[in-house]
Structure formats: structure tokens, C-alpha cells
CSV table of C-alpha atoms in Angstrom, one decimal:
chain,number,residue,atom,x,y,z
A,268,MET,CA,162.8,60.9,154.5
A,269,ASN,CA,165.4,59.3,156.8
A,270,THR,CA,166.9,62.3,158.7
A,271,ASN,CA,169.2,60.0,160.6
A,272,SER,CA,171.1,59.0,157.4
A,273,ALA,CA,174.6,60.4,157.2
A,274,HIS,CA,173.9,61.1,153.5
A,275,THR,CA,170.8,63.2,154.1
A,276,THR,CA,171.0,66.9,153.1
A,277,LEU,CA,168.3,69.2,154.4
A,278,ARG,CA,167.3,71.9,151.8
A,279,SER,CA,165.3,75.0,152.2
A,280,SER,CA,162.0,75.6,150.5
A,281,ALA,CA,163.8,78.0,148.1
A,282,GLU,CA,166.2,75.3,147.1
A,283,VAL,CA,163.4,72.7,146.6
A,284,SER,CA,161.3,75.1,144.5
A,285,THR,CA,161.4,74.3,140.8
A,286,GLU,CA,159.9,77.6,139.7
A,287,SER,CA,162.3,79.5,137.5
A,288,ARG,CA,161.9,83.1,136.3
A,289,GLY,CA,164.1,85.5,134.3
A,290,CYS,CA,165.7,88.7,135.6
A,291,ARG,CA,163.3,91.7,135.4
A,292,PHE,CA,165.9,93.7,133.4
A,293,CYS,CA,168.1,91.3,131.4
A,294,ASN,CA,166.0,88.1,131.5
A,295,THR,CA,168.9,85.9,132.8
A,296,PRO,CA,167.4,82.9,134.8
A,297,LEU,CA,167.3,83.7,138.5
A,298,GLU,CA,169.0,81.0,140.5
A,299,ASP,CA,170.6,82.7,143.6
A,300,VAL,CA,168.6,83.6,146.7
A,301,VAL,CA,169.8,86.6,148.6
A,302,VAL,CA,167.5,86.0,151.6
A,303,ASP,CA,164.4,83.9,152.3
A,304,LEU,CA,162.0,85.8,154.6
A,305,GLY,CA,159.3,83.1,154.6
A,306,MET,CA,155.7,83.7,153.8
A,307,SER,CA,154.4,87.3,153.9
A,308,PRO,CA,151.2,89.2,153.1
A,309,LEU,CA,151.2,92.5,151.1
A,310,CYS,CA,153.0,94.7,153.5
A,311,GLN,CA,151.7,98.1,152.4
A,312,SER,CA,148.1,97.1,153.1
A,313,GLN,CA,146.1,96.7,156.3
A,314,ILE,CA,143.2,94.7,157.8
A,315,GLU,CA,140.0,96.5,158.7
A,316,LYS,CA,138.0,95.4,161.8
A,317,GLU,CA,135.2,93.7,159.8
A,318,ALA,CA,137.8,91.5,158.0
A,319,LEU,CA,139.6,90.2,161.1
A,320,ASN,CA,138.0,86.8,160.8
A,321,ARG,CA,138.7,86.4,157.1
A,322,ALA,CA,141.7,84.6,155.7
A,323,GLU,CA,144.8,86.5,154.4
A,324,VAL,CA,146.8,85.6,151.4
A,325,PHE,CA,150.5,85.1,152.0
A,326,TYR,CA,153.2,85.0,149.4
A,327,PRO,CA,156.8,83.6,149.3
A,328,LEU,CA,159.1,86.5,150.2
A,329,ARG,CA,162.5,85.7,148.6
A,330,ALA,CA,164.9,88.1,147.2
A,331,PHE,CA,167.1,86.9,144.3
A,332,VAL,CA,170.2,88.3,142.7
A,333,CYS,CA,170.9,88.2,139.0
A,334,ARG,CA,174.4,86.9,138.2
A,335,SER,CA,174.5,88.9,135.0
A,336,CYS,CA,173.4,92.5,135.9
A,337,TRP,CA,173.4,92.1,139.7
A,338,LEU,CA,169.8,93.4,140.1
A,339,VAL,CA,168.3,92.2,143.4
A,340,GLN,CA,164.6,91.5,143.0
A,341,VAL,CA,161.6,89.5,144.2
A,342,HIS,CA,159.2,87.6,142.1
A,343,GLU,CA,156.0,89.3,141.0
A,344,HIS,CA,153.2,87.4,142.8
A,345,VAL,CA,150.8,90.3,142.7
A,346,SER,CA,150.4,92.9,139.8
A,347,GLY,CA,151.3,96.5,140.3
A,348,GLU,CA,147.7,97.4,139.3
A,349,ASP,CA,146.4,95.4,142.2
A,350,ILE,CA,148.8,96.9,144.7
A,351,PHE,CA,149.0,100.6,143.7
A,352,SER,CA,145.6,101.5,142.3
A,353,HIS,CA,144.6,102.3,145.9
A,354,TYR,CA,147.5,103.0,148.3
A,355,ALA,CA,147.8,103.4,152.1
A,356,TYR,CA,151.1,105.4,152.0
A,357,PHE,CA,150.9,109.2,152.1
A,358,SER,CA,154.3,111.0,152.0
A,359,SER,CA,153.1,114.1,153.8
A,360,PHE,CA,152.8,112.4,157.2
A,361,SER,CA,156.6,112.6,157.8
A,362,ASP,CA,157.9,116.1,158.7
A,363,SER,CA,161.5,115.1,158.0
A,364,TRP,CA,160.6,113.9,154.5
A,365,LEU,CA,158.7,117.1,153.7
A,366,GLU,CA,161.7,119.1,154.7
A,367,HIS,CA,163.9,116.9,152.6
A,368,CYS,CA,161.7,117.5,149.6
A,369,ARG,CA,161.5,121.3,150.2
A,370,SER,CA,165.3,121.4,150.3
A,371,TYR,CA,165.6,119.3,147.2
A,372,CYS,CA,163.3,121.6,145.2
A,373,GLU,CA,165.1,124.7,146.3
A,374,TYR,CA,168.4,123.1,145.4
A,375,ILE,CA,167.4,121.7,142.0
A,376,ILE,CA,165.7,124.9,140.9
A,377,GLN,CA,169.0,126.7,141.4
A,378,ARG,CA,171.2,124.0,140.0
A,379,LEU,CA,169.2,123.6,136.7
A,380,SER,CA,168.2,127.3,136.6
A,381,LEU,CA,164.5,126.4,136.4
A,382,ASP,CA,162.0,129.2,136.0
A,383,ARG,CA,158.4,129.9,134.8
A,384,SER,CA,159.3,128.8,131.3
A,385,SER,CA,160.4,125.4,132.5
A,386,PHE,CA,158.4,122.2,132.8
A,387,VAL,CA,158.7,119.6,135.6
A,388,VAL,CA,157.2,116.1,135.7
A,389,GLU,CA,157.2,113.9,138.7
A,390,VAL,CA,156.4,110.2,138.4
A,391,ALA,CA,154.7,108.7,141.4
A,392,ALA,CA,153.7,112.2,142.7
A,393,ASN,CA,151.8,110.7,145.7
A,394,ASP,CA,149.8,113.3,147.6
A,395,GLY,CA,151.7,116.3,146.1
A,396,TYR,CA,154.3,116.3,148.9
A,397,LEU,CA,157.0,117.5,146.5
A,398,LEU,CA,155.4,119.2,143.5
A,399,GLN,CA,153.6,121.6,145.8
A,400,ASN,CA,156.9,123.4,146.1
A,401,PHE,CA,157.1,123.9,142.4
A,402,VAL,CA,153.5,125.1,142.4
A,403,ALA,CA,154.4,127.7,145.1
A,404,SER,CA,157.4,128.8,142.9
A,405,ARG,CA,155.0,129.1,139.9
A,406,ILE,CA,157.1,126.6,137.9
A,407,PRO,CA,154.8,124.6,135.6
A,408,CYS,CA,154.6,121.0,136.7
A,409,LEU,CA,152.7,117.8,136.3
A,410,GLY,CA,152.4,114.7,138.5
A,411,VAL,CA,151.7,111.1,137.4
A,412,GLU,CA,150.2,109.0,140.2
A,413,PRO,CA,148.4,105.6,139.8
A,414,ALA,CA,146.7,105.5,143.2
A,415,THR,CA,143.4,107.3,142.8
A,416,ASN,CA,142.9,108.1,146.6
A,417,VAL,CA,146.4,109.6,146.8
A,418,ALA,CA,146.2,111.5,143.5
A,419,GLN,CA,143.0,113.2,144.8
A,420,LYS,CA,144.9,114.5,147.8
A,421,ALA,CA,147.5,116.1,145.5
A,422,MET,CA,144.8,117.7,143.3
A,423,LYS,CA,143.2,119.3,146.4
A,424,LYS,CA,146.5,121.0,147.0
A,425,GLY,CA,146.5,122.5,143.5
A,426,VAL,CA,149.0,120.1,142.1
A,427,PRO,CA,148.0,119.0,138.5
A,428,VAL,CA,148.0,115.2,138.3
A,429,ILE,CA,147.3,112.5,135.8
A,430,ASN,CA,145.9,109.5,137.5
A,431,GLU,CA,147.6,106.7,135.5
A,432,PHE,CA,150.4,104.1,135.8
A,433,PHE,CA,153.6,105.4,134.1
A,434,GLY,CA,155.3,103.7,131.2
A,435,GLU,CA,156.0,104.1,127.5
A,436,GLU,CA,152.3,104.8,126.6
A,437,THR,CA,151.7,107.3,129.4
A,438,ALA,CA,155.0,109.1,128.6
A,439,LYS,CA,153.9,109.6,125.0
A,440,ASN,CA,150.6,111.0,126.1
A,441,VAL,CA,152.3,113.4,128.4
A,442,VAL,CA,154.6,114.6,125.6
A,443,THR,CA,151.7,115.0,123.2
A,444,LEU,CA,149.6,117.1,125.7
A,445,HIS,CA,152.3,119.0,127.5
A,446,GLY,CA,155.6,118.7,125.8
A,447,LYS,CA,158.9,117.3,127.1
A,448,ALA,CA,160.2,118.0,130.6
A,449,ASP,CA,163.3,119.9,131.6
A,450,LEU,CA,163.3,118.0,134.9
A,451,VAL,CA,161.8,114.6,135.5
A,452,ILE,CA,161.7,113.4,139.1
A,453,ALA,CA,161.3,109.7,140.2
A,454,ASN,CA,161.7,109.4,143.9
A,455,ASN,CA,161.5,106.0,145.6
A,456,VAL,CA,159.4,104.6,142.8
A,457,LEU,CA,161.8,102.4,140.7
A,458,ALA,CA,161.5,99.7,143.4
A,459,HIS,CA,157.7,99.6,142.9
A,460,VAL,CA,157.9,98.9,139.2
A,461,PRO,CA,157.3,95.3,137.9
A,462,ASP,CA,157.9,96.2,134.3
A,463,LEU,CA,161.2,98.0,134.8
A,464,ASN,CA,162.2,98.3,131.2
A,465,ASP,CA,158.9,99.9,130.1
A,466,PHE,CA,159.0,102.4,133.0
A,467,VAL,CA,162.6,103.5,132.2
A,468,LEU,CA,161.8,103.8,128.5
A,469,GLY,CA,158.9,106.1,129.5
A,470,LEU,CA,161.4,108.3,131.5
A,471,SER,CA,163.6,108.6,128.4
A,472,ILE,CA,160.6,109.6,126.3
A,473,VAL,CA,159.3,112.3,128.6
A,474,LEU,CA,162.7,113.9,129.2
A,475,ALA,CA,163.8,116.7,127.0
A,476,GLU,CA,167.1,116.3,125.0
A,477,GLY,CA,168.8,118.8,127.3
A,478,GLY,CA,167.0,117.9,130.4
A,479,THR,CA,167.9,116.1,133.6
A,480,LEU,CA,166.2,113.2,135.3
A,481,THR,CA,166.8,112.8,139.1
A,482,VAL,CA,166.1,109.5,140.8
A,483,GLU,CA,166.3,108.7,144.5
A,484,PHE,CA,166.3,105.1,145.8
A,485,PRO,CA,167.5,103.2,148.9
A,486,HIS,CA,171.1,102.1,148.1
A,487,LEU,CA,171.5,98.3,147.9
A,488,LEU,CA,175.0,98.7,149.5
A,489,ASN,CA,173.4,100.0,152.7
A,490,LEU,CA,170.7,97.3,152.6
A,491,ILE,CA,173.4,94.7,152.6
A,492,GLU,CA,175.9,96.3,155.0
A,493,LEU,CA,173.4,97.6,157.5
A,494,ASN,CA,171.1,94.6,157.6
A,495,GLN,CA,168.1,96.5,156.2
A,496,PHE,CA,166.3,93.3,155.3
A,497,ASP,CA,162.9,94.7,156.3
A,498,THR,CA,162.8,97.0,153.3
A,499,ILE,CA,162.3,93.8,151.3
A,500,TYR,CA,158.6,93.2,150.6
A,501,GLN,CA,156.3,92.2,147.8
A,502,GLU,CA,155.5,95.8,146.8
A,503,HIS,CA,159.3,96.5,146.4
A,504,TYR,CA,160.1,94.5,143.2
A,505,CYS,CA,163.7,95.6,142.9
A,506,TYR,CA,166.7,96.8,145.0
A,507,PHE,CA,169.3,98.9,143.2
A,508,SER,CA,172.9,99.6,143.0
A,509,LEU,CA,174.5,102.3,140.9
A,510,LEU,CA,176.4,99.8,138.7
A,511,THR,CA,173.1,98.0,137.9
A,512,LEU,CA,171.3,101.2,137.0
A,513,GLN,CA,174.1,102.3,134.7
A,514,LYS,CA,173.1,99.2,132.6
A,515,VAL,CA,169.4,99.8,133.0
A,516,PHE,CA,169.5,103.4,131.8
A,517,GLY,CA,172.2,102.6,129.2
A,518,ALA,CA,169.8,100.3,127.5
A,519,VAL,CA,167.5,103.2,126.6
A,520,GLY,CA,170.3,105.6,125.5
A,521,MET,CA,170.7,107.4,128.8
A,522,ARG,CA,173.7,108.1,131.0
A,523,ILE,CA,174.1,108.7,134.8
A,524,TYR,CA,176.3,111.8,134.9
A,525,ASP,CA,176.3,112.6,138.7
A,526,VAL,CA,175.4,110.9,142.0
A,527,GLU,CA,174.9,112.1,145.5
A,528,THR,CA,174.5,110.2,148.8
A,529,ILE,CA,171.6,111.3,150.9
A,530,PRO,CA,170.4,110.1,154.4
A,531,THR,CA,166.8,109.2,153.6
A,532,HIS,CA,165.4,105.7,154.0
A,533,GLY,CA,168.4,104.4,155.8
A,534,GLY,CA,170.9,105.8,153.2
A,535,SER,CA,170.0,106.5,149.6
A,536,LEU,CA,171.5,107.6,146.3
A,537,ARG,CA,170.3,110.5,144.2
A,538,ILE,CA,171.4,110.0,140.6
A,539,PHE,CA,171.3,112.6,137.8
A,540,VAL,CA,170.6,111.1,134.4
A,541,CYS,CA,170.6,112.7,130.9
A,542,HIS,CA,170.4,111.5,127.3
A,543,ASN,CA,173.6,110.1,125.8
A,544,GLY,CA,173.6,112.9,123.2
A,545,ASN,CA,173.8,115.6,125.9
A,546,GLU,CA,177.4,116.5,125.7
A,547,GLN,CA,177.1,119.6,127.9
A,548,LEU,CA,176.8,117.4,131.0
A,549,GLU,CA,180.1,115.7,131.8
A,550,THR,CA,180.1,112.6,133.9
A,551,ARG,CA,181.4,113.5,137.3
A,552,LYS,CA,184.0,111.7,139.4
A,553,ALA,CA,181.4,110.8,142.0
A,554,VAL,CA,179.9,108.2,139.6
A,555,GLU,CA,183.1,106.2,139.5
A,556,GLN,CA,183.7,106.6,143.2
A,557,ILE,CA,180.3,105.1,144.2
A,558,ARG,CA,180.7,102.4,141.6
A,559,SER,CA,184.1,101.4,143.0
A,560,ARG,CA,182.6,101.4,146.6
A,561,GLU,CA,179.9,99.0,145.4
A,562,ILE,CA,182.5,96.6,143.8
A,563,ASP,CA,184.7,96.8,146.9
A,564,GLY,CA,181.7,96.2,149.0
A,565,GLY,CA,181.2,92.8,147.2
A,566,LEU,CA,178.0,93.6,145.3
A,567,THR,CA,179.3,91.5,142.4
A,568,GLU,CA,180.1,88.5,144.6
A,569,LEU,CA,177.6,85.8,145.7
A,570,ALA,CA,179.4,85.4,149.0
A,571,THR,CA,178.4,88.9,150.1
A,572,TYR,CA,174.7,87.9,149.8
A,573,GLU,CA,175.2,84.6,151.6
A,574,ALA,CA,176.8,86.4,154.6
A,575,PHE,CA,173.9,88.9,154.6
A,576,ALA,CA,171.3,86.1,154.9
A,577,ASP,CA,173.1,84.7,157.9
A,578,ARG,CA,173.2,88.2,159.6
A,579,VAL,CA,169.5,88.6,159.0
A,580,ARG,CA,168.7,85.3,160.7
A,581,GLN,CA,170.9,86.4,163.7
A,582,LEU,CA,169.1,89.7,163.9
A,583,LYS,CA,165.7,88.1,163.9
A,584,TRP,CA,166.6,85.7,166.7
A,585,ARG,CA,168.1,88.6,168.8
A,586,LEU,CA,165.0,90.8,168.4
A,587,VAL,CA,162.6,88.0,169.5
A,588,GLU,CA,164.9,87.2,172.5
A,589,VAL,CA,164.9,90.8,173.6
A,590,LEU,CA,161.1,91.2,173.3
A,591,ALA,CA,160.4,87.8,175.0
A,592,GLY,CA,162.8,88.6,177.8
A,593,LEU,CA,161.2,92.0,178.5
A,594,LYS,CA,157.7,90.4,178.5
A,595,ARG,CA,158.8,87.7,181.0
A,596,ASP,CA,159.9,90.6,183.2
A,597,GLY,CA,156.4,92.1,183.0
A,598,LYS,CA,157.3,95.0,180.8
A,599,ARG,CA,154.8,96.8,178.6
A,600,ILE,CA,155.8,97.1,174.9
A,601,CYS,CA,154.1,98.9,172.0
A,602,ALA,CA,155.4,100.0,168.7
A,603,TYR,CA,155.4,103.2,166.7
A,604,GLY,CA,154.5,103.3,163.0
A,605,ALA,CA,152.8,101.1,160.5
A,606,PRO,CA,155.2,101.1,157.5
A,607,GLY,CA,155.7,98.3,155.0
A,608,LYS,CA,159.1,97.5,156.5
A,609,GLY,CA,157.5,97.0,159.9
A,610,ASN,CA,155.2,94.3,158.6
A,611,THR,CA,158.2,92.5,157.0
A,612,LEU,CA,160.0,92.6,160.3
A,613,LEU,CA,157.0,91.5,162.4
A,614,ASN,CA,156.0,88.7,160.1
A,615,TYR,CA,159.5,87.3,159.6
A,616,GLY,CA,160.0,87.3,163.4
A,617,GLY,CA,156.6,85.8,164.2
A,618,ILE,CA,155.9,88.8,166.4
A,619,ARG,CA,152.3,89.2,167.5
A,620,GLU,CA,150.2,91.0,170.2
A,621,ASP,CA,151.7,88.7,172.9
A,622,LEU,CA,154.9,90.6,172.5
A,623,VAL,CA,153.8,94.0,171.1
A,624,ALA,CA,150.4,95.2,172.4
A,625,PHE,CA,149.7,97.7,169.6
A,626,THR,CA,151.3,100.3,167.3
A,627,VAL,CA,150.4,103.9,166.5
A,628,ASP,CA,150.6,105.9,163.3
A,629,ARG,CA,150.0,109.6,162.4
A,630,ASN,CA,148.2,108.5,159.2
A,631,PRO,CA,144.4,108.6,159.9
A,632,PHE,CA,144.0,106.2,157.0
A,633,LYS,CA,145.7,103.5,159.0
A,634,GLN,CA,144.3,104.2,162.5
A,635,GLY,CA,141.6,101.8,163.6
A,636,SER,CA,142.9,99.1,161.4
A,637,PHE,CA,145.2,96.1,162.1
A,638,LEU,CA,148.6,95.2,160.7
A,639,VAL,CA,148.7,92.5,158.0
A,640,GLY,CA,149.8,89.1,159.2
A,641,SER,CA,150.4,90.0,162.8
A,642,ARG,CA,146.9,91.5,163.3
A,643,ILE,CA,148.5,94.0,165.8
A,644,PRO,CA,146.0,97.0,166.2
A,645,VAL,CA,146.9,100.5,165.0
A,646,TYR,CA,145.9,103.5,167.1
A,647,GLU,CA,146.5,107.2,167.0
A,648,PRO,CA,149.8,108.4,168.6
A,649,GLU,CA,148.0,109.8,171.7
A,650,VAL,CA,147.3,106.3,173.0
A,651,ILE,CA,151.0,106.0,174.0
A,652,LYS,CA,150.5,108.6,176.7
A,653,GLU,CA,147.5,106.6,178.1
A,654,TYR,CA,149.3,103.2,178.0
A,655,GLN,CA,152.6,104.5,179.3
A,656,PRO,CA,154.7,101.6,177.8
A,657,ASP,CA,158.1,100.7,179.2
A,658,TYR,CA,159.4,100.2,175.7
A,659,VAL,CA,158.4,101.6,172.2
A,660,LEU,CA,159.6,99.5,169.2
A,661,ILE,CA,160.4,101.9,166.4
A,662,LEU,CA,159.3,100.2,163.2
A,663,PRO,CA,160.3,103.0,160.7
A,664,TRP,CA,163.8,103.0,162.1
A,665,ASN,CA,165.0,105.3,159.3
A,666,LEU,CA,162.9,108.1,161.1
A,667,LYS,CA,164.1,107.2,164.6
A,668,GLU,CA,165.5,110.7,165.4
A,669,GLU,CA,162.2,112.3,164.4
A,670,ILE,CA,160.1,109.8,166.3
A,671,MET,CA,162.2,109.9,169.5
A,672,GLY,CA,161.8,113.7,169.4
A,673,GLN,CA,158.0,113.4,169.0
A,674,LEU,CA,157.9,110.8,171.9
A,675,SER,CA,160.4,112.4,174.2
A,676,TYR,CA,157.7,112.6,176.9
A,677,ILE,CA,158.0,108.8,177.6
A,678,ARG,CA,161.0,109.8,179.7
A,679,GLU,CA,158.5,111.0,182.3
A,680,TRP,CA,157.7,107.4,183.3
A,681,GLY,CA,161.1,106.0,182.4
A,682,GLY,CA,160.2,104.7,178.9
A,683,LYS,CA,162.8,103.5,176.5
A,684,PHE,CA,163.0,102.9,172.7
A,685,ILE,CA,163.9,99.7,170.8
A,686,VAL,CA,165.5,100.3,167.4
A,687,PRO,CA,165.6,96.9,165.5
A,688,VAL,CA,167.9,97.8,162.5
A,689,PRO,CA,170.9,97.6,161.8
A,690,GLN,CA,171.3,95.9,165.2
A,691,VAL,CA,168.8,95.5,168.0
A,692,GLU,CA,169.5,98.5,170.3
A,693,ILE,CA,167.7,99.8,173.4
A,694,VAL,CA,167.9,103.6,173.6
A,695,GLU,CA,167.3,105.2,177.0
């Protein structure tokens, strides 16, 4: 190619690609790239010591937006069965998340007047982090969890769990064996579902006619406005707005009747969903208010996503500049956390051990391993006291207040924090 020609147009790999796929919800051809994060491994996995000299598989990490329903999504390069049958994420290792769930259970029991005659089902019950509160309140409950290692942790806590992937077939089995649920909970799981329509149909089947489904998910509007690009990775197939989910649930005869904003995961929505035939639950004003905010925020305009992609590039460049500058000055840098979002951030930025010596995590399942792609080692949190870094890069930035509280002792040697999102910030 003659790059000196005045007529030459350089195109990205995403533009050159001839692969075409349909929207996960409505099957409209996906043509518009929200952001291209290059090649990335599975971000919710890790590398064990004995595998350090083996090759890793990297996949194109591009988010697309559907012009018809405005669902933001990545292509499915790896099946959900391969990713979630054995999972490295345990919800119980975050104190703030456990408190959030305890508070939710107390609130929803009162709001829906749940008692010992009620039945609660949680889809993606993980290690029993939430349902343990219903067990303590003696409210009958059941978890559905596909990851065997995680489901076993829940069962040891006395939480009844079915170790299966959820969808239409599993929902029918639950109803046959246990009946329909007065409350169905699906927290931060919709993004992990490759077959969105089958999953949502399952939710409609297991929910009683007069029941409520609550769903929590990171809000797409915050992802765009606050540059939360690192929440995009292969294990997160979809990124949701309220206006899109109204269409998704509407397709199976369900209606979003209320919505709340909550601070988790960088800013999320909690929606309340019922069957269309449930006339006792009126649609509240908050639904239209959030929907209007999304439209005003440009979620139905391609220019919004183009501007987001440019900000992401700028943020990456700034983070690498800051880290490289500190290293040139002889500063010691480590990281805190080994979340999926951290792996997206590090791999997109090309950040390796030469810039970040190691990271630490409270999850024993991750300690002693290495981060995918970057091969940065993961240690127990106590190593920070031994190393005495000048700077700690907080990878799970959504938990920055909790983490800075846990590591407040770094002030003893003048240590500081680096928060990468929504903008690179050094916190003294």
C-alpha cells in the first residue's frame, strides 16, 4: 500500500474485518463499533505458575452498538459454558458488596412483605453472598449457579443451590420441583449471558404472576459518560440501558415498573419487573425519568459512542504517561486487586511488570497466580507492607473508598494511590 498517496485512507482492523453478526437481542446486523480495545485474553481467568511458558489465547475485544435496539455488546468468541463452569470471582471478598446485599435483603423483604410462606430464587447465586440473608430470615430460597466451585461454597453456607446454567429449560425444572417465585433476583448477571433471549424467557417462567423480579446491572450511561471502558471484556457480552431492557423484557410479556439508581460497580440501576398482567403494580415516574436521561445523554445517537472511543484512547495514553514518568523518577509502583476490569485496563494499555511490579488480592483463589496477558504476579495484601510502594494503582476503582481505607497505612511512608477511571487521578 502506498501510504504517501493523497488518496490513501488508513482503516482500523475493525473496519477491515468482513465478519458480520446479528444483535444478540433483535438480530439486526451489527455494523457500528463503540470502542476497539485490541486483542485481549479472558479477563476473569488467571495464569498458574506452571503455565507461565505456555501460549495464551487472545480475542478481538470490540464493543458494537445495535442501531435498532441500542444494545451494546461484544461478539461471543468463547461460550458461556467454557467461561462460567469454573469461575474465579467470589462475591464475598468485598465487604462493601456484602453490606449492599444485606441492606437490599432487608429492604426488599419489607417492600414485598416477604415471609416464611414466600419463595425467593436468585439466578447466579455465586457463593451465597446474598441468599444467606434469606436463609437467616428463614425465608425459603433457592440459588441457581453454573460454576461448580462457587456453588459448593454457597452450599457449605447452608444455601440451597442448583448447579446449572439458567434459561428456559432450567426455569421449567425449578417450577416443577419448587413452584414459582414471589421474588426473583438477578444481580450483575445479564451481562454474562450469551443467549439473552433464552435467559430472560427463563426469568418470566420462574416468576409468579403476582411476583417481582429485581435486576441490578452497571448502567450504560455511566459507562459512556464516566469512561468506564475497562468494564468491557469477553465475559461481559452485553452492556445495558433502561430503554433497551424495556424492549428485552417486553418481548417476553414483562414490564419494568420501577427503577432505582444505586452506587455499585461505578453506578448501576436496579429495575423492578413484573408480568404485563399484573395490574396491581403501576409503572412509576422514575422509569420515564431515567429513560429521558438516557435519551438526553445521547444513547440513541452514534456520535455519542464515537466521542467515547476518543476519550478512551486519551485516558490510556495519560495512564501510561503517568506510570512511565513515575518509573523514570525511580518510584515503586504496585497495584491492588485482580478484577476482570483490571485485566482489560492493563492489556489495552500494554502495562506489564516494568511499570507495575505486582498486584495483591484478598481472594486466596487468585493469590500465587499471574494476571492474564500482562503476567503480573498476584500476592496476598500483606506484601504491600513489605514492599512499601510509593504508589498503589487501584484496579477495582469502583471500590476505591473501601480499598483506600484498608490501605490507609501506606501514609506511614508517604505512599499515594492512583485511580485510573474516570480520569487518571493521584490521591495523596
